[in-house]
Coordinates of C-alpha atoms and ligand atoms in Angstrom, one line a residue:
X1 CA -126.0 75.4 -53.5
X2 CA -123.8 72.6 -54.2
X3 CA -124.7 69.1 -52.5
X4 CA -122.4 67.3 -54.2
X5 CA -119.8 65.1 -52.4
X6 CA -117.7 64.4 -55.5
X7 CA -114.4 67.7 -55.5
X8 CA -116.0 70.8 -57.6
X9 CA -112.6 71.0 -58.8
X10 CA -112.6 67.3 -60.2
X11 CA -113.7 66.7 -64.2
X12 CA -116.8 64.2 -63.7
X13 CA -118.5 63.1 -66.6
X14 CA -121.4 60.8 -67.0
X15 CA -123.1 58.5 -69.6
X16 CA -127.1 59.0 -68.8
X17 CA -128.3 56.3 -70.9
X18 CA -132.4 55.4 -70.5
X19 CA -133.1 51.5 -70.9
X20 CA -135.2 51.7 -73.7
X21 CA -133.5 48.8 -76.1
X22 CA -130.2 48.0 -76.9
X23 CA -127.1 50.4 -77.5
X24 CA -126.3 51.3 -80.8
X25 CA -123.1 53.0 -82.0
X26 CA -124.5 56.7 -81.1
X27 CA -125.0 56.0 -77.6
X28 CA -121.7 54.5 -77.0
X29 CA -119.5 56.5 -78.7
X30 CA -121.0 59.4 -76.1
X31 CA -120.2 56.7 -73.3
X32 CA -116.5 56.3 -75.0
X33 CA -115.5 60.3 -75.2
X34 CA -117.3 61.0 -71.7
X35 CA -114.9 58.2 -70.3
X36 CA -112.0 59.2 -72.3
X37 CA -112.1 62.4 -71.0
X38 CA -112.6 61.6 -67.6
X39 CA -109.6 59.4 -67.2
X40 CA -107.9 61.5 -69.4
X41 CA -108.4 64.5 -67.1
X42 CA -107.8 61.6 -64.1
X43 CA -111.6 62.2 -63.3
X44 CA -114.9 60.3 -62.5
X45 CA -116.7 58.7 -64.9
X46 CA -120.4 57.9 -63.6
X47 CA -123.1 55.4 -65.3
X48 CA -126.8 56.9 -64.4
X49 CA -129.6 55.2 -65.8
X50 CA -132.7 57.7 -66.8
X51 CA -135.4 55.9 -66.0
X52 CA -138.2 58.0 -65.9
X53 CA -140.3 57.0 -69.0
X54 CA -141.7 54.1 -67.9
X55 CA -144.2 53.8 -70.9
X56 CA -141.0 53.5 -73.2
X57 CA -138.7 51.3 -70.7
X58 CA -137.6 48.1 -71.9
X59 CA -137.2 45.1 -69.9
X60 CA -133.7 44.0 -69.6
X61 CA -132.1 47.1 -71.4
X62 CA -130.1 48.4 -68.3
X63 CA -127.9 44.4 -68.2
X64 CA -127.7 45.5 -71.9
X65 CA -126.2 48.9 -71.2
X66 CA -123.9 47.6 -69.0
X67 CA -122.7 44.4 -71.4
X68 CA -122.3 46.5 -73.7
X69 CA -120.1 49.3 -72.2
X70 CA -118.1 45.8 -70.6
X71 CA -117.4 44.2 -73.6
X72 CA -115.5 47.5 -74.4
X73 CA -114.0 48.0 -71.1
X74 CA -115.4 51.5 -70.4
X75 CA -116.2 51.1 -67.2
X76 CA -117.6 53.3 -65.0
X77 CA -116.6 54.6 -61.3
X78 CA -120.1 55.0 -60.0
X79 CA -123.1 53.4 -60.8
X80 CA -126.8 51.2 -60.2
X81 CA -124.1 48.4 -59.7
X82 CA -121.5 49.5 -57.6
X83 CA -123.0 52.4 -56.1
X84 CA -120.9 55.8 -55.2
X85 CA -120.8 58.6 -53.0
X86 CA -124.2 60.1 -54.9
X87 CA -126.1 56.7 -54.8
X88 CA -128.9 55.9 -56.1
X89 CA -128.0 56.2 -59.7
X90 CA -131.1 55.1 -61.5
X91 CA -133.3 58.2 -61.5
X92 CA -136.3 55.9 -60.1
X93 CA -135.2 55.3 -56.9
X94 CA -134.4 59.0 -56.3
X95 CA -137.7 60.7 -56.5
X96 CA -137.6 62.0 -53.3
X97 CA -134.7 64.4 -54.4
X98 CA -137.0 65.9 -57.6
X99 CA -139.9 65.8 -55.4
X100 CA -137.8 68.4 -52.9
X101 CA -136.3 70.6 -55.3
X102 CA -139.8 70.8 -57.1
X103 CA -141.4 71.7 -53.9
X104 CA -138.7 74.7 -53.7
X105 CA -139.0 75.5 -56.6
X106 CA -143.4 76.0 -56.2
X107 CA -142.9 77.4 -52.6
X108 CA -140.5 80.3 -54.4
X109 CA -143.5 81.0 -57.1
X110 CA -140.9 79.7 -59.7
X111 CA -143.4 77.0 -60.7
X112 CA -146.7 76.0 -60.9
X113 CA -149.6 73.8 -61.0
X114 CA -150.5 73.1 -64.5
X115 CA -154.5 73.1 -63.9
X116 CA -155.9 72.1 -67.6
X117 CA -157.0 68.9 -68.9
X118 CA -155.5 67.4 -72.2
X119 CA -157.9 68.5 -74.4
X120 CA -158.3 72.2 -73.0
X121 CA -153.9 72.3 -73.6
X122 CA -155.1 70.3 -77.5
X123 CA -157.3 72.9 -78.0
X124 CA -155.0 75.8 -77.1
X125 CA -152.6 73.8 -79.6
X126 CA -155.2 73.9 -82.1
X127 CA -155.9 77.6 -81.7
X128 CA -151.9 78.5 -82.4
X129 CA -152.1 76.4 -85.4
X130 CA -155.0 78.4 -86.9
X131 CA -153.3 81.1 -86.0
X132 CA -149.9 80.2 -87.6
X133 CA -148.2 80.8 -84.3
X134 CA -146.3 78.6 -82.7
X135 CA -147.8 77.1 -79.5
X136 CA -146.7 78.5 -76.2
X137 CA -147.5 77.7 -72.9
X138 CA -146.8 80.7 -71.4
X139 CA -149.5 82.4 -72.9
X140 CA -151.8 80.9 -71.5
X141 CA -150.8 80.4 -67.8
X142 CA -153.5 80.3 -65.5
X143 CA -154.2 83.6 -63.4
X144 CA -154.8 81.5 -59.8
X145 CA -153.7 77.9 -60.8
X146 CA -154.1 75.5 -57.8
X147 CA -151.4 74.4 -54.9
X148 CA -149.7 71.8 -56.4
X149 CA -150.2 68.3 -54.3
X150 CA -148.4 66.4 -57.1
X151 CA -150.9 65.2 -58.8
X152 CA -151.1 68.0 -61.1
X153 CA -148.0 68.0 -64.0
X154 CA -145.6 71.1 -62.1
X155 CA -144.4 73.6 -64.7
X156 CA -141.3 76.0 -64.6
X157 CA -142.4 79.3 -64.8
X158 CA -140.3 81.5 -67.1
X159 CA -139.5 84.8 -65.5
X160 CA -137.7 86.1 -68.7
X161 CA -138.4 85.0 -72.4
X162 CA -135.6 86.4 -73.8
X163 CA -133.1 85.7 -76.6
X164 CA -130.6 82.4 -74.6
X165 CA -127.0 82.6 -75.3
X166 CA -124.6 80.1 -74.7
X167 CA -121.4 78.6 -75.3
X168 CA -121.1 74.9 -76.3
X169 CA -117.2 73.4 -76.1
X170 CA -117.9 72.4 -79.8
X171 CA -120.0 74.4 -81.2
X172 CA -119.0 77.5 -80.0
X173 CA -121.5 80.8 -79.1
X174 CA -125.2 79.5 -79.5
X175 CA -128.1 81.4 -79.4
X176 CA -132.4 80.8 -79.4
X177 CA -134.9 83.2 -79.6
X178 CA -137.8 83.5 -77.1
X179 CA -139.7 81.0 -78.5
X180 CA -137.7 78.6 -77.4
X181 CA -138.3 79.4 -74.0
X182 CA -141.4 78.1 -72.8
X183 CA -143.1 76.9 -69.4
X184 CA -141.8 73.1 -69.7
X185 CA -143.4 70.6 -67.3
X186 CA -141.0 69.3 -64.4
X187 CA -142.8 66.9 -62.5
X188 CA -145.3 64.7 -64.2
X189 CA -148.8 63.8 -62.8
X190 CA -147.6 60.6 -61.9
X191 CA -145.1 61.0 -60.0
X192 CA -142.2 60.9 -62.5
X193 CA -139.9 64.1 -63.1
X194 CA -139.8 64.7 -66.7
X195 CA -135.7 64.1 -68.4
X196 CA -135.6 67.8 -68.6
X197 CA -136.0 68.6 -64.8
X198 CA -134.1 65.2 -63.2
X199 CA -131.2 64.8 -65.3
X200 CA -130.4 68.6 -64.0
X201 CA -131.1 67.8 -60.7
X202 CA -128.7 64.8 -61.1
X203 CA -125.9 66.5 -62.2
X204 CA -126.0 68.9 -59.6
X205 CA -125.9 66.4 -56.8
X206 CA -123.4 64.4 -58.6
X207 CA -120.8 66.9 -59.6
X208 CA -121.0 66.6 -62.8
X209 CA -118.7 69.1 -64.4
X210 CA -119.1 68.3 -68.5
X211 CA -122.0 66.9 -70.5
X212 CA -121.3 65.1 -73.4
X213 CA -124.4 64.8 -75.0
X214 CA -126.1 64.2 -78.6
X215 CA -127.2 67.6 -80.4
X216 CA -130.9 66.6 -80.2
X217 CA -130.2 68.6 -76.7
X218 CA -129.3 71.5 -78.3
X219 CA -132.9 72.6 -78.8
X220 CA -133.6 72.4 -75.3
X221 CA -130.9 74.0 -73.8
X222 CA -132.7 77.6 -73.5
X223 CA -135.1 75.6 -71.3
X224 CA -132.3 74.2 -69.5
X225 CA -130.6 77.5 -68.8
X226 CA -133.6 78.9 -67.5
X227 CA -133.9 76.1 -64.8
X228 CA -130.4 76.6 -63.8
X229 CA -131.3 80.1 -63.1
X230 CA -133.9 79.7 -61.3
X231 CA -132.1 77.0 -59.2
X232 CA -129.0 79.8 -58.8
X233 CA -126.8 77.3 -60.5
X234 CA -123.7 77.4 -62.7
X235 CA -124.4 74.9 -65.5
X236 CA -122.0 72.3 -66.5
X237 CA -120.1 72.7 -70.1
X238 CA -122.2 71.4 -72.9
X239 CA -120.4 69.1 -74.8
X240 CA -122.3 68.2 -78.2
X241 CA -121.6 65.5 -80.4
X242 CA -121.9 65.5 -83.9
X243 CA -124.5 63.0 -85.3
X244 CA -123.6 59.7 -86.7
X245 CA -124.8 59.9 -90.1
X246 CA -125.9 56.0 -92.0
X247 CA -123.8 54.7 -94.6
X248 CA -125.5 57.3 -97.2
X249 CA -124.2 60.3 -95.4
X250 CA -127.6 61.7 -95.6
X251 CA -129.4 60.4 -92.9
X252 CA -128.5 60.4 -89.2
X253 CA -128.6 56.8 -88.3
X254 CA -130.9 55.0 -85.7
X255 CA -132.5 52.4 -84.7
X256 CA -135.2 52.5 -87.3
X257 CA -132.4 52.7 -90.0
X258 CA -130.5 49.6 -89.8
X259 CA -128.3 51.0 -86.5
X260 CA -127.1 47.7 -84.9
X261 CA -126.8 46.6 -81.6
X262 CA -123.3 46.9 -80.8
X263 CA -123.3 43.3 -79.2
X264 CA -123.7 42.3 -82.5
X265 CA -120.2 43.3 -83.3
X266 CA -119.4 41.3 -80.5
X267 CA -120.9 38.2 -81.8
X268 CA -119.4 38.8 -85.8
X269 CA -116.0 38.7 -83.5
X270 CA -114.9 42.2 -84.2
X271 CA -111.9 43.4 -81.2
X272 CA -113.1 45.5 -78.3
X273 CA -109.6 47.6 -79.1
X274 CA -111.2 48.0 -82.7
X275 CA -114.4 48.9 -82.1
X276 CA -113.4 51.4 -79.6
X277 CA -110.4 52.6 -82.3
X278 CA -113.7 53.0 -84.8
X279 CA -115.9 54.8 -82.8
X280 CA -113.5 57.2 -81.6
X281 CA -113.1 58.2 -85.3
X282 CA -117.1 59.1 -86.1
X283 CA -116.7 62.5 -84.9
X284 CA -113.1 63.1 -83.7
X285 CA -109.8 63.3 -85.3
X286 CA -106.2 63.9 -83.1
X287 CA -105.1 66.6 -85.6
X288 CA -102.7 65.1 -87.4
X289 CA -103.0 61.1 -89.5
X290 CA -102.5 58.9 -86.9
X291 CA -105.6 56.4 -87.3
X292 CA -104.3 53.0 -85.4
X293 CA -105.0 54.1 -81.4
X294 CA -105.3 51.0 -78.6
X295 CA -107.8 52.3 -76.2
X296 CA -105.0 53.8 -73.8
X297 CA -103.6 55.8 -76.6
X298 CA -106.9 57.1 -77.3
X299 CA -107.2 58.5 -73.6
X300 CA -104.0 60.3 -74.2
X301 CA -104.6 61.7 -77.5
X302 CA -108.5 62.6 -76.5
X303 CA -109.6 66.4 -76.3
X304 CA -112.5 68.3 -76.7
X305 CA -111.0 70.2 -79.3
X306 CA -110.8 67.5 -81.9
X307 CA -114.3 66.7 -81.8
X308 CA -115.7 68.0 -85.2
X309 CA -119.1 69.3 -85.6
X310 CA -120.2 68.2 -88.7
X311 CA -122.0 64.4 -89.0
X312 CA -119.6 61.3 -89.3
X313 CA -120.4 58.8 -91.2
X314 CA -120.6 55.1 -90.0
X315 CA -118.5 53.1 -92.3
X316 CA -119.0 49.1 -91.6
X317 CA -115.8 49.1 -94.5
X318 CA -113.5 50.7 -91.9
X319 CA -114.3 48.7 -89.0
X320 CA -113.2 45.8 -90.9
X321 CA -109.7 47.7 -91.7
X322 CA -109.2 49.0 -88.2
X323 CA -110.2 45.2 -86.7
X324 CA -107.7 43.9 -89.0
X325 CA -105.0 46.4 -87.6
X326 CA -105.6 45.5 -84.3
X327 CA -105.5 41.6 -84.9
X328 CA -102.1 42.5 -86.1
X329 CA -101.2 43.8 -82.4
X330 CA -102.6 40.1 -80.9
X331 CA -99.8 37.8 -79.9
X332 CA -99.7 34.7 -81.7
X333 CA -101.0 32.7 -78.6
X334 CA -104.3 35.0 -78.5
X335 CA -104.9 34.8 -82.1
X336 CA -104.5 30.6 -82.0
X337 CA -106.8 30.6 -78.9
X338 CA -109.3 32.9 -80.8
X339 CA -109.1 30.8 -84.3
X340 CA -108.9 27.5 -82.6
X341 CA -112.3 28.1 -80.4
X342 CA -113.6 28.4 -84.1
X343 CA -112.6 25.3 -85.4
X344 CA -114.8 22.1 -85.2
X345 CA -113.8 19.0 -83.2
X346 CA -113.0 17.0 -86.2
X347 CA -110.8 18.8 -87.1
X348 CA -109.0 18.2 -83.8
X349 CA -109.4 14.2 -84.3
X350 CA -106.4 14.9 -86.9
X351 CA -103.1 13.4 -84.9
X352 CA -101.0 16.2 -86.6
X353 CA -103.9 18.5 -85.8
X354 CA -101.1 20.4 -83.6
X355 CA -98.5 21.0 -85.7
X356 CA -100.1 21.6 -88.7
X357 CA -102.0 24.3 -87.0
X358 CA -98.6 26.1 -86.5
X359 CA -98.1 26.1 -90.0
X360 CA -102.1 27.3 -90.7
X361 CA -102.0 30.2 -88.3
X362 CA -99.5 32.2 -90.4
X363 CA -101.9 32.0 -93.4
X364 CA -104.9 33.0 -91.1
X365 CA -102.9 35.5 -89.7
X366 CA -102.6 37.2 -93.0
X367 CA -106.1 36.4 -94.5
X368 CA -108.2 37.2 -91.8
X369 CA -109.5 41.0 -90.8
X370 CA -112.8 39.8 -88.5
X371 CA -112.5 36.3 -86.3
X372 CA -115.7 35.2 -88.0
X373 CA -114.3 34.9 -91.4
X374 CA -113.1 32.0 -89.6
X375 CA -115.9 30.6 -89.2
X376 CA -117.1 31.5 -92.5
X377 CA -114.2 29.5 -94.0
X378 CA -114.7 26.6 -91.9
X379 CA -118.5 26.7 -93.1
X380 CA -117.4 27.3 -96.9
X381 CA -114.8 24.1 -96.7
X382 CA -111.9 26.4 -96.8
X383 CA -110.2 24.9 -93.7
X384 CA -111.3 21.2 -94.1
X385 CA -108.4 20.4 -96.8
X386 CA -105.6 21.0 -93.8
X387 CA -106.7 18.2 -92.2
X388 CA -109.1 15.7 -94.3
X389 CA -108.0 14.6 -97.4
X390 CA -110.2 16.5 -100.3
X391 CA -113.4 15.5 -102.1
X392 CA -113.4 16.7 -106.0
X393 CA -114.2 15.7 -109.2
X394 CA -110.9 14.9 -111.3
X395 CA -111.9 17.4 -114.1
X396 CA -110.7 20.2 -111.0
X397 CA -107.6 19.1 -111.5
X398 CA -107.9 20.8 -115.1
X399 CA -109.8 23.7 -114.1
X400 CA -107.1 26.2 -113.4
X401 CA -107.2 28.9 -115.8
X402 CA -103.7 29.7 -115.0
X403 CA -102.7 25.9 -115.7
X404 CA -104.1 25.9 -119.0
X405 CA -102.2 28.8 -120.4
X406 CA -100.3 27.0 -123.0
X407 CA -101.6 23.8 -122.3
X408 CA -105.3 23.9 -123.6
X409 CA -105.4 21.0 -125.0
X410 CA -104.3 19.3 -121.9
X411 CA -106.4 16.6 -120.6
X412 CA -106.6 14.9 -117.2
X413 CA -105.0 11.4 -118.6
X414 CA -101.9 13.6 -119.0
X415 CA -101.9 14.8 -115.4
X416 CA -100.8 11.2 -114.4
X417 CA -97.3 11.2 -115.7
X418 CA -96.9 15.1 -113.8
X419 CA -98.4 13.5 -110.6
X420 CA -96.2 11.0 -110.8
X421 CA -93.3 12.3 -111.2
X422 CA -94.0 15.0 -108.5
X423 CA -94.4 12.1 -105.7
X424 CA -91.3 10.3 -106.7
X425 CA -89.4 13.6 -105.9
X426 CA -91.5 14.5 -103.0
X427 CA -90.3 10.7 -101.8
X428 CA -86.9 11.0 -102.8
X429 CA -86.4 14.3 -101.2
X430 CA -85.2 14.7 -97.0
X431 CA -88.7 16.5 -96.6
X432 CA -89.8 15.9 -93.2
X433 CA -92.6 17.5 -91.0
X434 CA -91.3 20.4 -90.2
X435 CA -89.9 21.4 -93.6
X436 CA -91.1 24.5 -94.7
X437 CA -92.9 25.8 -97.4
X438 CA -89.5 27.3 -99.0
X439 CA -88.0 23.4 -98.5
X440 CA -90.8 22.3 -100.6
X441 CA -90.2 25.2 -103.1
X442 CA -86.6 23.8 -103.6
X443 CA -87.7 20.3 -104.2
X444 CA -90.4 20.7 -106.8
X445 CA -89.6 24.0 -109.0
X446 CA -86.8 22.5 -110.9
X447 CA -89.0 20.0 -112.6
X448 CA -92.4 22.5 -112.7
X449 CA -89.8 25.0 -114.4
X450 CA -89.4 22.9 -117.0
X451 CA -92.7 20.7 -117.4
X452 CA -94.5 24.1 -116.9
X453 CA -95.2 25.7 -113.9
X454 CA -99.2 26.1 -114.5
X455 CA -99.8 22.9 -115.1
X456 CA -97.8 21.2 -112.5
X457 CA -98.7 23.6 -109.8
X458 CA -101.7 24.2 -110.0
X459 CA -102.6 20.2 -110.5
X460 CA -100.6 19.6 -107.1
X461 CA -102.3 22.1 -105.5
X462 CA -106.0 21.0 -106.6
X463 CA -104.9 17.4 -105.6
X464 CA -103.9 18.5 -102.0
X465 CA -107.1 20.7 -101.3
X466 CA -109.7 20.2 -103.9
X467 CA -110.2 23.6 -104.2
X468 CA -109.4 26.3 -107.1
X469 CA -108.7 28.8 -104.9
X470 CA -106.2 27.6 -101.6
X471 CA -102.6 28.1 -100.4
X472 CA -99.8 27.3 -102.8
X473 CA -98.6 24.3 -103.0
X474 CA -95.8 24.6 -101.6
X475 CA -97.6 26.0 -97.7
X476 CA -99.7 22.8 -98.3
X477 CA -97.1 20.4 -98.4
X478 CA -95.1 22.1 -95.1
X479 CA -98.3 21.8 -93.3
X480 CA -99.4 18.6 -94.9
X481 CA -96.1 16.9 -94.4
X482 CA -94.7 14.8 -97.1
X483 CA -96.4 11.8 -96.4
X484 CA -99.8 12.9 -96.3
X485 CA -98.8 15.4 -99.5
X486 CA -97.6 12.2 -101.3
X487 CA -100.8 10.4 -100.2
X488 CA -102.9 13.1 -101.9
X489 CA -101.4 13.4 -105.0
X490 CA -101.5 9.4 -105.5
X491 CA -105.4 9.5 -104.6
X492 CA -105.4 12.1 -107.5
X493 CA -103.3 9.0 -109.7
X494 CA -105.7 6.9 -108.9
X495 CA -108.8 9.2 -109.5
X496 CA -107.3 9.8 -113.2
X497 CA -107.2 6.0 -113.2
Ligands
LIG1 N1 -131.4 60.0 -71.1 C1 -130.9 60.7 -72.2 C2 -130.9 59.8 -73.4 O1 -130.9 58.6 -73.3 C3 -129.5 61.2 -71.9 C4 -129.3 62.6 -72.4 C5 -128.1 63.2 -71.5 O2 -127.0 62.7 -71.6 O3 -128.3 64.2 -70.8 O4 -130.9 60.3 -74.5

């Protein structure tokens, strides 16, 4: 029995997400290595949404899924979007298909009716308890139970409970013992297969030739294998993830525990390329210590084999280092597009607002590992100096710790003369706009050599950005220009008074 239209032969993989809130790291890193491997392999990726709870549904979540999986280009082949040869993929528009199969499956005397009311099953739960057993069905299936009409919950019947073995592509040989085998419900009373029945279903019609799945699965499997049986099915391979473990290493991370949406990252500005570089490393290594992959490279490099099955740990630290990496890989026009969007429109009223950012970008370049520190700056006043002249309090112009060294008893009355003396060569030098920061190195360290480096320095460069922690002087007057530089440091003349 194979109704599938996608080639048996072809890898098809799918990410079976159900819409109940936003994605989290977990359930797209499973989207990222079930894609990975599918275009590794040159197979079909397929995006099914699981929508059969609807108690637990969440309105909007399935856009969510989708942005989400966008905003990392993992993109899908079939899918509630775009359709495909095995359309409808949301599992609520195709209850007609669990509805036939159960049907078989009751005609065959492979399932049945479940006949009791909640509190007769509560009470049979109760009665294992007492008992210290653990509660199974299965021993208490009903001798005649009634022809199911669907509105009774339909129930597998387990032919064999015997000890399940199985292989898992990471895991290895897996084993349960009976008691995991039980008489688990199929169809619901309302209508509604149950995960454990559709999703099985699903992957049959749709070819699907590897699961890669969380290892909250694993515990169901032995139920799983007996449904394939009884459907005279081969299963797919099980592919189990390792857990992503919080910050801690101790516990596994979700929602409840901080686990952000992963649009977040979005907004904070971390790279798609970095993100996907980052999640490919909770959970799989290529063997050797490579670390920096673009997604392409990832694809090649992918296999099952490298997938490790112990928890990995999310680590918001190395995001940061692998965003940083990848900024490194933008071209320069990217990066200025990404800053400037970040900048406010004031500081585009500045006529040199062009070419000094040609000068800033370099410096940004270097500083920055996530966009929004960007904006961070700009919030903190850490841009503003490039392009309005500084607001301070003269005393800053002492406040360098570096400056004082040797000069303690220095006051700000004896910064004039330095300030001075520093715009008379900045004015009698062939500076220009586009001199750079080494031009401005040659004209000034001659005379800060032998006045003293701290105190000259670090008086220029509090005049030019009113700040105790900025570029060197010497960036700031290439960006500034020497007009605007000699500007500043005469404000800071007339400041000292
Ligand atoms: N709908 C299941 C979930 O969201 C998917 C499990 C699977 O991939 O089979 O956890």
């Amino acid at each position: 029995m194979n109704p599938t239209e996608n080639n048996p032969k072809k890898i098809v993989t799918r990410f079976a997400p159900s819409p109940t809130g936003f994605m989290h790291v977990g359930g797209v890193r499973t989207a990222l290595y079930a894609w990975a491997f599918a275009r590794k392999n040159a197979g079909t990726f397929i995006l099914r949404i699981e929508d059969t709870d609807k108690e637990r549904e969440v309105e909007g979540s399935i856009e969510q899924i989708m942005k989400s999986l966008q905003w990392l280009s993992i993109g899908w082949d079939e899918g509630p979007d775009i359709g495909g040869p095995n359309a409808p993929y949301l599992q609520s528009q195709r209850l007609e298909t669990y509805k036939k199969y159960a049907q078989m499956l009751a005609d065959k005397g492979l399932a049945y009716a479940d006949p009791y009311t909640p509190e007769e099953l509560e009470a049979f739960r109760k009665e294992a308890e007492e008992n210290k057993k653990p509660f199974l069905y299965r021993n208490h299936r009903p001798e005649n139970p009634p022809v199911w009409d669907g509105n009774q919950p339909l129930r597998l019947k387990i032919q064999d409970a015997k000890v399940s073995k199985w292989h898992d592509e990471v895991r290895g040989d897996l084993e349960a013992g009976p008691e995991a085998l039980d008489d688990f419900i199929l169809m619901k009373s309302d209508g509604y297969p149950t995960y454990n029945f559709a999703h099985i279903i699903d992957d049959l019609y749709m070819g699907v030739t590897h699961i890669f799945r969380a290892d909250e699965f694993i515990s169901s499997t032995p139920k799983f294998l007996a449904l394939y049986e009884a459907l005279e099915i081969d299963p797919p391979k099980f592919v189990t993830l390792p857990p992503i473990m919080g910050p801690d290493g101790k516990k596994k991370l979700g929602k409840r525990d901080g686990a952000k949406d992963i649009l977040t990252y979005k907004d904070e500005g971390f790279l798609p390329d970095a993100m996907v570089n980052f999640l490919a490393f909770i959970g799989w290594n290529p063997g050797d210590d490579r670390e920096v992959f673009t997604p392409a490279e990832f694809i090649q490099a992918f296999d099952i084999e490298g997938i490790q099955k112990a928890g990995g740990k999310l680590n918001e630290e190395k995001l940061v280092w692998f965003n940083k990496e990848h900024m490194k890989k933008l071209s320069d026009s990217t990066f200025r597009a990404g800053a400037e969007s970040l900048l406010p429109a004031e500081f585009k009223n500045d006529p040199a607002y062009a070419r000094k950012m040609s000068g800033i970008l370099p410096i940004l370049r270097e500083r920055v590992s996530v966009f929004k520190e960007i904006t961070e700056m700009v919030s903190s006043g850490d841009l503003h100096y490039f392009f309005m002249a500084p607001e301070y309090n003269s005393e800053l112009l002492l406040c360098a710790p570096k400056m004082r060294k040797g000069r303690e008893d220095a006051t700000v009355a004896d910064l004039k003369p330095i300030l001075e003396k520093v715009i008379s060569l900045i004015e009698a030098s062939s500076l220009t706009d586009t001199s750079t920061p080494e031009e401005c190195r040659s004209v000034l360290w001659d005379y800060a050599d032998s006045e003293g480096r701290g105190i000259v320095l670090w008086a220029v460069r509090a005049a030019l950005t009113g700040k105790e922690r900025s570029p060197d002087p010497f960036a700031m007057c290439s960006i500034l220009g020497p007009k605007e530089t000699a500007e500043r440091l005469r404000k800071a003349v007339e400041k000292i008074g």
